Amino acid sequence: MAQGNLSGQQVLILPEGSNRVIGRDAQRTNIAVAYAVANAVRTTLGPKGMDKMLVSELGDIVITNDGATILEEMNVEHPAAKIMVEIAKTQDKEVGDGTTTAAVLAGEMLKKAGELLDQDIHASSIVNGYKKAATKSVEILEEISYPVKLEDVKTLEAIAAVSMGSKTVGVGDSKDFLATLVVKAVRQVAEKKDGKVVVDQDFIKVEKKEGGSIKDTQLINGVLVDKEIVHSGMPKKIEKAKIALIDCALEIEKTETDAKIEITSPDQMTAFLDQEEKMLKEMADKVAKSGATVIFCQKGIDDMAQHFLSKKGIAAVRRVKKSDMEKLAKATGATVATSLDDLKEKDLGFAGNVEEKKIAGEQMVFVENCKDPKSVTLFVRAGTSHVVSEGERAIKDGIGAVSSAIELGRYVTGGGSVEVELAQRLRKYATEISGREQLAIEAFADALETIPRTLAESAGMDAIDTLVALRSRHKKDDGRSMGVNIYEGKIADMKELGVIEPVKVKKQAISSASEAAEMLLRIDDMISSRGKAPSMPPGGMGGMGGGMEE
Ligand code: ADP
Ligand code: MG
């Protein structure tokens, strides 16, 4: 219950049962919670990071190394923890990779801020210092990045392989194979607009089915529709298909209101049914007249209409998702017709072949070999559902990374190299800033180095020794790309090793981590009207990633 005290008189401003945490206590709790969340994902960082097994209330199991997935599945309660989950989600949405990095950085920035608060440095000085450091970091990243173009296939493949490499469950030894597919897919849908290359990731469909192995994963130059061809009499394989996309039902519309049709004689009944049949036949005729050999309908197709279509040798798929219709349009070049009267030959799309295949006991329709399709499908296969799901997450990371690299056209070196370089340049920059903000910028620099430290730890190396070695190499002119070679347990040139990442992933991770830290630091009063104290969540989270100690 919160109270105000004005000229000696007690005033109640919050309802009974509300809870309030003020000042340093609020900051302390938020920092502790955010750090605990960051710690829960910390050990998954990098290709040598561990995986987590998450079990839902219903007993569903997810095995993953993906920061965003772990945080989402953790079902956290505390508002500060929710903000951490938000960072990972935003990162995932904006760039599709770097979620663990963002969460780990935010946790570390807050922990360092906590130390500054303990030295009586005011939160607003820390916030200002962090803001300056984040802006400067983005500038430095631009300076120390390298260019990459749509045509640099090898570089893009390295970026894809690195971004997928940490998901060992789904990817295993196949990361180079998958990287090739991912780069092909992204380059296929990339379009040049006003001199810039844009990639609409929505048009790379990732479909998954268990069965086979990860090496059976394929790139389909078109769309894989998880539906069947509606009628057994229709062809199941159509070559040089002319495709119609229809957004209206091939059914007789049922009246909305309760209309009553009075039928008084058997003749009338027959006439009525004949009339319906005639209308449905006309629909099939209209489709046939357009020249279509395959139709995808967003709505339903009446049994009788199916029959007429099959008699004309036209294959049909019904109740296709709107998103799939859009993808089909992009892939085949068809225009979606909203009525059968509008359906003209010029609206039809083309696919080298359309085929219904049985995959893991279910029928799926492959629309393949489209001409320069601006929408493609990556069909992920693997032995078990857990592996397929992690494979799918890996591929999505890969798509995100390659798209970001193409769009911004720049990449940086990974393995902690870029963080060490940033930290070094930030410390230099800090000397130009006076007062307490300087300390905050230095703390920010220290926080960045948690990435190489964590990578070193994951490889069984001594974190401090590694960091010291890296710092001294980075002082030299040729040391900019020195990072952690986690496979050989030593420091190495990441550019030579091909451990490279899009600059966008790093920019976004650093700025969103810093924003979240700033936001949590500014809070000095937490009022909860749910009657529950905003405190640390119970045991669970600490158990996942270790406690507050380093
Ligand atoms: P995130 O969710 O942040 O992308 P990851 O688990 O994918 O987390 O790990 C990314 C980190 O691992 C990056 O700092 C990246 O540079 C590093 N990394 C990836 N592959 C390698 C490698 N082969 N050697 C060293 N570091 C690597
Ligand atoms: Mg990653």
XYZ file of C-alpha atoms and ligand atoms in Angstrom:
578
model
C 0.000 0.000 0.000
C 1.494 3.310 -1.043
C 1.246 6.436 0.978
C 2.086 10.044 0.485
C 2.876 12.373 3.317
C 1.884 15.967 2.852
C 2.216 18.388 5.751
C 2.105 15.597 8.237
C -1.084 14.123 6.901
C -1.140 10.565 5.549
C -2.781 10.200 2.146
C -3.445 6.951 0.418
C -2.977 7.055 -3.327
C -2.967 3.406 -4.247
C -5.612 0.794 -3.573
C -5.249 -1.791 -0.836
C -3.151 -4.740 -1.960
C -0.962 -2.750 -4.368
C 2.748 -3.094 -4.115
C 5.460 -0.601 -4.563
C 9.235 -0.787 -4.773
C 11.097 2.514 -4.747
C 14.504 3.969 -5.545
C 17.629 1.832 -5.358
C 15.553 -1.221 -4.456
C 13.634 -0.973 -7.708
C 16.846 -0.579 -9.693
C 18.529 -3.428 -7.829
C 15.635 -5.801 -8.444
C 15.410 -4.953 -12.122
C 19.128 -5.394 -12.634
C 19.147 -8.709 -10.802
C 16.206 -10.011 -12.806
C 17.591 -8.878 -16.166
C 20.974 -10.376 -15.353
C 19.388 -13.670 -14.366
C 17.541 -13.781 -17.684
C 20.712 -12.967 -19.626
C 22.558 -15.662 -17.710
C 19.950 -18.197 -18.669
C 20.901 -17.857 -22.346
C 24.575 -16.976 -21.953
C 25.875 -20.529 -22.103
C 24.241 -21.092 -25.494
C 26.344 -18.433 -27.233
C 28.384 -19.544 -30.215
C 28.885 -22.884 -31.972
C 30.324 -24.441 -28.823
C 27.473 -23.155 -26.732
C 25.202 -25.656 -25.030
C 21.583 -26.373 -25.912
C 18.614 -26.042 -23.625
C 15.740 -28.413 -23.235
C 12.537 -26.623 -22.429
C 9.494 -28.469 -21.187
C 6.152 -26.697 -21.299
C 3.336 -27.124 -18.792
C 1.764 -29.596 -21.193
C 4.981 -31.571 -21.434
C 5.943 -30.439 -24.927
C 9.677 -30.475 -25.409
C 11.792 -27.977 -27.325
C 15.526 -28.480 -27.663
C 17.222 -25.347 -28.874
C 20.173 -23.032 -28.863
C 18.129 -20.080 -30.055
C 18.065 -17.137 -27.666
C 14.698 -15.810 -28.777
C 13.059 -19.228 -28.541
C 14.466 -19.943 -25.093
C 13.355 -16.601 -23.716
C 9.920 -16.930 -25.222
C 9.403 -20.447 -23.908
C 10.603 -19.506 -20.428
C 7.349 -17.762 -19.725
C 8.852 -15.161 -17.442
C 6.698 -13.175 -15.027
C 8.705 -10.212 -13.846
C 8.303 -7.022 -15.901
C 12.067 -6.542 -16.196
C 12.374 -10.104 -17.462
C 9.635 -9.401 -19.979
C 11.623 -6.456 -21.300
C 14.586 -8.780 -21.834
C 12.348 -11.135 -23.771
C 11.199 -8.186 -25.857
C 14.787 -7.334 -26.857
C 15.311 -10.834 -28.152
C 12.036 -10.755 -30.045
C 12.759 -7.387 -31.630
C 16.210 -8.541 -32.611
C 14.703 -11.643 -34.159
C 12.131 -9.645 -36.072
C 14.454 -6.895 -37.235
C 17.481 -8.919 -38.260
C 16.673 -12.562 -37.584
C 19.922 -13.329 -35.767
C 21.968 -12.153 -32.801
C 19.270 -12.682 -30.188
C 21.518 -14.276 -27.600
C 24.097 -11.564 -28.110
C 21.501 -8.840 -27.522
C 20.202 -10.416 -24.313
C 23.676 -11.150 -22.958
C 24.838 -7.624 -23.693
C 21.815 -6.045 -22.021
C 22.345 -8.171 -18.910
C 26.016 -7.267 -18.730
C 25.400 -3.568 -19.334
C 22.946 -3.579 -16.454
C 25.289 -5.443 -14.179
C 28.034 -2.903 -14.856
C 25.537 -0.099 -14.315
C 24.700 -1.635 -10.942
C 28.348 -1.368 -9.948
C 28.356 2.304 -10.922
C 25.168 2.932 -8.947
C 26.903 1.395 -5.938
C 29.611 4.029 -6.346
C 26.874 6.671 -6.082
C 26.899 7.578 -9.729
C 23.464 8.751 -10.668
C 21.398 6.675 -13.075
C 20.986 9.601 -15.449
C 24.772 9.936 -15.870
C 24.938 6.245 -16.669
C 22.071 6.507 -19.111
C 23.712 9.453 -20.874
C 27.040 7.675 -21.037
C 25.418 4.522 -22.437
C 23.583 6.551 -25.048
C 26.816 8.166 -26.204
C 28.590 4.824 -26.226
C 25.840 3.167 -28.275
C 25.824 5.939 -30.867
C 29.604 5.861 -31.083
C 29.555 2.055 -31.414
C 27.322 2.251 -34.459
C 29.724 4.757 -36.014
C 32.745 2.612 -35.266
C 31.025 -0.484 -36.635
C 30.523 1.319 -39.908
C 34.221 2.209 -39.961
C 35.556 -1.239 -39.235
C 33.162 -3.161 -41.485
C 33.871 -4.548 -44.946
C 31.700 -4.329 -48.070
C 29.761 -7.262 -49.501
C 27.646 -7.421 -52.638
C 24.870 -9.611 -53.960
C 27.406 -11.253 -56.269
C 29.868 -12.223 -53.523
C 28.480 -15.715 -53.136
C 31.409 -17.105 -51.143
C 31.291 -14.299 -48.586
C 27.524 -14.640 -48.241
C 27.873 -18.386 -47.771
C 30.361 -17.820 -44.974
C 27.917 -15.426 -43.306
C 25.117 -17.980 -43.591
C 27.295 -20.795 -42.242
C 28.406 -18.752 -39.228
C 24.893 -17.700 -38.358
C 23.582 -21.271 -38.599
C 26.656 -22.849 -37.063
C 25.585 -22.454 -33.463
C 22.500 -24.612 -33.890
C 24.306 -27.916 -33.824
C 21.204 -30.001 -33.183
C 19.492 -29.047 -36.399
C 22.511 -28.391 -38.515
C 25.244 -30.781 -37.475
C 27.903 -31.073 -40.151
C 25.612 -29.868 -42.881
C 26.028 -26.160 -42.348
C 27.957 -25.580 -45.571
C 25.362 -27.505 -47.541
C 22.536 -25.516 -45.925
C 24.462 -22.261 -46.347
C 24.566 -22.837 -50.101
C 20.800 -23.338 -50.188
C 20.097 -20.306 -48.020
C 22.279 -18.025 -50.151
C 20.644 -19.316 -53.346
C 17.216 -18.670 -51.859
C 17.987 -15.145 -50.685
C 19.685 -14.181 -53.938
C 16.739 -15.541 -55.887
C 14.178 -13.328 -54.125
C 16.428 -10.260 -53.819
C 15.187 -7.386 -55.931
C 16.780 -4.131 -56.951
C 14.651 -1.116 -56.076
C 15.855 2.454 -56.608
C 19.432 1.303 -56.775
C 19.129 -0.583 -53.502
C 18.858 -4.309 -53.012
C 15.891 -5.373 -50.918
C 15.046 -8.829 -49.659
C 11.518 -9.547 -48.551
C 12.109 -12.488 -46.246
C 8.401 -13.284 -46.238
C 8.837 -14.646 -49.709
C 11.246 -17.313 -48.606
C 8.894 -19.899 -47.266
C 10.392 -22.312 -44.789
C 8.369 -25.518 -44.682
C 9.358 -28.500 -42.568
C 8.451 -32.191 -42.375
C 10.101 -34.922 -40.399
C 11.607 -37.809 -42.267
C 14.797 -38.180 -44.267
C 17.863 -36.394 -43.036
C 19.013 -32.791 -42.983
C 20.844 -33.468 -46.266
C 17.446 -34.027 -47.892
C 16.588 -30.392 -47.268
C 15.880 -28.795 -50.616
C 15.374 -25.467 -52.282
C 12.214 -25.346 -54.337
C 12.139 -22.727 -57.055
C 8.529 -22.000 -56.316
C 6.094 -22.751 -53.542
C 5.370 -25.832 -51.514
C 1.721 -25.869 -50.546
C 0.782 -28.052 -47.616
C -2.531 -29.175 -49.165
C -3.732 -31.886 -51.486
C -5.282 -31.945 -54.914
C -8.986 -32.097 -54.130
C -10.279 -34.813 -56.429
C -8.931 -38.281 -57.136
C -9.744 -37.941 -60.821
C -7.543 -34.905 -61.286
C -3.994 -35.207 -62.635
C -1.355 -35.378 -59.901
C 1.484 -34.208 -62.061
C 1.212 -31.350 -64.501
C 4.045 -30.167 -66.646
C 4.356 -26.638 -67.990
C 1.464 -25.758 -65.732
C -0.666 -22.710 -66.373
C -1.753 -21.586 -62.976
C -4.857 -19.648 -61.973
C -5.114 -18.092 -58.528
C -8.701 -17.578 -57.510
C -10.036 -15.696 -54.522
C -13.693 -16.686 -54.720
C -15.574 -19.862 -53.910
C -16.424 -22.356 -56.601
C -19.651 -23.034 -54.795
C -23.245 -21.894 -54.984
C -23.536 -19.105 -52.503
C -25.743 -19.971 -49.603
C -27.988 -17.045 -48.786
C -27.144 -15.219 -45.612
C -30.723 -14.792 -44.452
C -33.071 -17.726 -43.962
C -34.492 -17.837 -47.425
C -37.133 -20.414 -48.021
C -37.504 -22.134 -51.329
C -40.824 -23.756 -51.786
C -40.743 -26.876 -53.838
C -44.067 -28.478 -54.418
C -43.379 -31.094 -57.056
C -40.578 -33.546 -57.961
C -40.159 -31.694 -61.254
C -39.386 -28.511 -59.468
C -36.821 -30.346 -57.337
C -35.045 -31.689 -60.409
C -35.151 -28.293 -62.046
C -33.660 -26.732 -58.944
C -30.821 -29.258 -58.761
C -30.224 -29.012 -62.500
C -29.937 -25.278 -62.122
C -27.289 -25.665 -59.376
C -25.391 -28.185 -61.450
C -25.500 -25.905 -64.440
C -24.066 -23.024 -62.452
C -21.228 -25.164 -61.136
C -20.517 -26.481 -64.608
C -20.353 -22.926 -65.883
C -17.766 -22.134 -63.238
C -15.600 -25.028 -64.392
C -16.091 -23.885 -67.995
C -14.914 -20.390 -67.156
C -11.771 -21.820 -65.566
C -11.158 -24.032 -68.593
C -11.746 -21.140 -70.972
C -8.951 -19.153 -69.379
C -6.586 -21.936 -70.348
C -5.617 -22.811 -66.767
C -4.418 -26.337 -66.076
C -4.008 -25.916 -62.325
C -6.012 -23.744 -59.961
C -5.326 -22.652 -56.415
C -8.465 -21.416 -54.731
C -8.427 -19.440 -51.509
C -12.003 -20.513 -50.765
C -13.943 -23.751 -51.099
C -14.656 -25.840 -54.190
C -17.955 -27.706 -54.350
C -17.851 -31.493 -54.975
C -19.763 -31.056 -58.186
C -17.397 -28.319 -59.371
C -14.478 -30.609 -58.540
C -16.064 -33.266 -60.705
C -16.444 -30.918 -63.662
C -12.897 -29.627 -63.269
C -11.494 -33.128 -63.142
C -13.387 -34.033 -66.306
C -11.561 -31.186 -68.003
C -8.233 -32.447 -66.697
C -7.712 -29.449 -64.432
C -6.039 -29.986 -61.059
C -7.356 -27.940 -58.150
C -6.308 -27.133 -54.610
C -8.772 -25.447 -52.275
C -8.703 -23.377 -49.096
C -5.163 -22.188 -49.771
C -3.865 -19.749 -47.164
C -3.800 -16.096 -48.170
C -0.053 -15.959 -47.500
C 0.477 -18.917 -49.830
C -1.633 -17.244 -52.513
C 0.652 -14.205 -52.324
C 3.719 -16.425 -52.556
C 2.252 -18.311 -55.499
C 1.578 -15.022 -57.265
C 5.183 -13.891 -56.741
C 6.591 -17.239 -57.810
C 4.472 -17.948 -60.890
C 3.681 -14.428 -62.010
C -0.060 -15.017 -61.750
C -2.553 -12.336 -60.724
C -5.142 -13.314 -58.159
C -8.623 -13.164 -59.692
C -11.427 -12.120 -57.381
C -14.170 -13.454 -59.605
C -14.275 -16.096 -62.309
C -15.495 -13.531 -64.808
C -12.277 -11.606 -64.266
C -10.125 -14.637 -64.947
C -8.259 -14.042 -68.212
C -5.380 -15.824 -69.836
C -3.011 -12.983 -69.018
C -3.678 -13.538 -65.299
C -2.290 -17.057 -65.412
C 1.073 -17.907 -63.937
C 3.589 -20.497 -64.990
C 5.430 -23.360 -63.306
C 7.673 -25.930 -64.970
C 5.807 -28.577 -63.041
C 3.188 -28.945 -60.380
C 3.080 -32.223 -58.572
C 1.369 -33.752 -55.593
C 3.768 -35.869 -53.575
C 3.324 -37.921 -50.474
C 5.722 -36.716 -47.778
C 5.787 -38.447 -44.396
C 2.285 -39.812 -45.005
C 0.785 -36.487 -46.082
C 0.064 -35.065 -49.498
C 1.792 -31.833 -50.430
C 1.677 -29.902 -53.667
C 5.011 -28.833 -55.139
C 4.889 -25.867 -57.486
C 8.372 -26.030 -58.952
C 10.687 -24.775 -61.649
C 9.066 -21.388 -61.924
C 10.726 -18.833 -64.180
C 12.898 -16.479 -62.123
C 10.537 -16.769 -59.146
C 10.548 -13.939 -56.616
C 9.266 -16.372 -54.019
C 10.919 -19.673 -53.129
C 10.615 -22.414 -50.530
C 13.204 -24.075 -48.356
C 11.889 -27.495 -47.448
C 13.588 -28.666 -44.253
C 13.876 -32.390 -43.572
C 15.360 -34.284 -40.624
C 14.851 -37.468 -38.696
C 12.885 -36.226 -35.711
C 10.549 -33.352 -35.021
C 13.004 -31.715 -32.587
C 15.780 -31.717 -35.135
C 13.521 -30.447 -37.910
C 12.386 -27.576 -35.705
C 15.904 -26.569 -34.742
C 16.941 -26.932 -38.386
C 14.131 -24.579 -39.323
C 15.282 -22.038 -36.715
C 18.842 -22.315 -38.008
C 17.722 -21.738 -41.585
C 15.668 -18.738 -40.532
C 18.750 -17.303 -38.795
C 20.724 -17.909 -41.962
C 18.113 -16.185 -44.106
C 18.041 -13.242 -41.696
C 21.815 -12.916 -41.664
C 22.292 -13.144 -45.431
C 19.428 -10.718 -46.085
C 20.842 -8.186 -43.620
C 24.277 -8.515 -45.159
C 22.914 -7.904 -48.640
C 20.687 -5.020 -47.636
C 23.257 -3.036 -45.673
C 26.044 -4.329 -47.863
C 28.550 -4.587 -45.036
C 29.888 -7.222 -42.688
C 32.166 -7.412 -39.660
C 34.344 -10.144 -38.243
C 32.880 -12.353 -35.495
C 34.280 -14.584 -32.788
C 34.367 -11.647 -30.379
C 36.813 -9.713 -32.570
C 34.475 -6.851 -33.312
C 33.541 -6.473 -29.649
C 37.170 -6.255 -28.535
C 37.886 -3.686 -31.226
C 34.811 -1.676 -30.270
C 35.709 -1.781 -26.588
C 39.178 -0.522 -27.341
C 37.970 2.354 -29.485
C 35.250 3.238 -26.979
C 37.772 3.462 -24.154
C 39.766 5.886 -26.252
C 36.622 7.869 -26.981
C 35.761 7.907 -23.267
C 38.877 9.958 -22.535
C 37.382 12.763 -24.620
C 34.268 12.811 -22.444
C 34.447 14.489 -19.111
C 32.815 13.643 -15.827
C 30.942 10.564 -14.771
C 29.702 9.701 -18.230
C 33.259 8.676 -18.965
C 32.953 5.915 -16.402
C 29.698 4.777 -17.988
C 31.301 4.577 -21.430
C 34.112 2.493 -19.972
C 31.544 0.223 -18.327
C 29.815 -0.127 -21.674
C 33.119 -1.146 -23.256
C 33.686 -3.731 -20.540
C 30.186 -5.106 -21.125
C 30.908 -5.656 -24.830
C 33.876 -7.837 -23.931
C 31.546 -10.320 -22.321
C 31.030 -11.745 -25.833
C 34.653 -12.860 -26.432
C 34.842 -13.947 -22.787
C 31.783 -16.143 -23.116
C 32.971 -17.610 -26.424
C 36.351 -18.415 -24.862
C 34.672 -20.084 -21.899
C 32.478 -22.155 -24.187
C 35.621 -23.470 -25.846
C 37.181 -24.368 -22.514
C 39.740 -21.568 -22.713
C 40.724 -19.269 -19.893
C 38.510 -16.233 -20.332
C 40.844 -13.694 -18.750
C 43.991 -14.869 -20.523
C 42.169 -14.873 -23.820
C 40.852 -11.375 -23.302
C 44.272 -10.055 -22.340
C 45.802 -11.653 -25.431
C 43.074 -10.282 -27.662
C 43.401 -6.786 -26.251
C 47.100 -6.711 -26.915
C 46.694 -8.020 -30.481
C 44.035 -5.388 -31.148
C 46.461 -2.645 -30.123
C 48.502 -3.526 -33.201
C 47.510 -2.327 -36.652
C 46.848 -5.776 -38.073
C 44.921 -6.996 -35.038
C 41.464 -5.708 -35.866
C 40.003 -9.065 -36.807
C 41.594 -11.185 -34.090
C 39.010 -13.232 -32.240
C 38.420 -16.572 -30.577
C 39.003 -19.682 -32.668
C 36.745 -21.829 -30.579
C 37.552 -25.028 -32.430
C 41.274 -24.854 -31.781
C 41.126 -23.037 -28.467
C 43.357 -20.144 -29.472
C 43.075 -16.640 -30.842
C 43.067 -16.241 -34.603
C 42.208 -13.957 -37.499
C 38.465 -14.256 -37.984
C 38.526 -12.820 -41.492
C 40.885 -15.549 -42.598
C 38.771 -18.174 -40.850
C 35.628 -16.867 -42.533
C 33.895 -16.128 -39.229
C 31.976 -13.102 -40.419
C 28.615 -11.548 -39.611
C 26.439 -8.825 -41.082
C 27.069 -5.431 -39.525
C 23.315 -4.984 -39.095
C 23.136 -7.846 -36.605
C 25.777 -6.220 -34.397
C 24.363 -2.727 -34.720
C 20.906 -3.855 -33.765
C 22.125 -6.075 -30.908
C 24.171 -3.278 -29.375
C 21.571 -0.565 -29.760
C 18.652 -2.619 -28.519
C 20.648 -3.955 -25.576
C 21.643 -0.445 -24.662
C 18.113 0.886 -25.030
C 16.738 -1.802 -22.764
C 19.421 -1.152 -20.182
C 18.721 2.581 -20.275
C 15.020 1.981 -19.932
C 15.391 -0.268 -16.903
C 17.886 2.078 -15.271
C 15.517 5.020 -15.463
C 12.915 3.211 -13.402
C 13.050 4.099 -9.733
C 9.514 3.323 -8.789
C 7.610 0.145 -9.517
C 3.977 0.011 -8.697
C 2.158 -3.226 -9.126
C -1.560 -3.379 -8.620
C -1.716 -7.119 -8.760
C -1.046 -7.462 -5.066
C 2.127 -9.349 -5.814
C 5.491 -7.880 -4.996
C 7.538 -7.359 -8.166
C 10.365 -9.565 -6.999
C 12.714 -12.153 -8.413
C 10.873 -14.979 -10.110
C 11.008 -18.266 -8.209
C 13.953 -20.644 -8.499
C 13.366 -21.790 -12.086
C 15.314 -19.128 -13.860
C 18.370 -19.167 -11.649
C 18.437 -22.896 -12.138
C 18.581 -22.527 -15.892
C 21.668 -20.492 -16.220
C 23.480 -20.265 -12.956
C 23.091 -17.557 -10.372
C 24.319 -14.013 -10.086
C 27.923 -14.961 -9.436
C 30.336 -14.968 -12.349
P 23.148 -15.190 -31.423
O 21.773 -15.617 -31.020
O 23.553 -13.953 -30.729
O 23.348 -15.134 -32.885
P 24.843 -17.485 -31.488
O 24.707 -18.654 -30.605
O 24.478 -17.629 -32.920
O 24.085 -16.303 -30.834
O 26.376 -17.018 -31.402
C 26.842 -15.919 -32.094
C 28.272 -15.641 -31.685
O 29.127 -16.735 -31.975
C 28.807 -14.450 -32.456
O 29.538 -13.614 -31.596
C 29.730 -15.110 -33.488
O 30.776 -14.259 -33.903
C 30.241 -16.293 -32.745
N 30.665 -17.363 -33.649
C 29.930 -18.006 -34.554
N 30.658 -18.925 -35.224
C 31.893 -18.860 -34.720
C 33.123 -19.553 -34.984
N 33.199 -20.509 -35.915
N 34.192 -19.217 -34.266
C 34.118 -18.253 -33.321
N 33.005 -17.579 -33.025
C 31.909 -17.866 -33.711
Mg 23.301 -16.650 -34.300
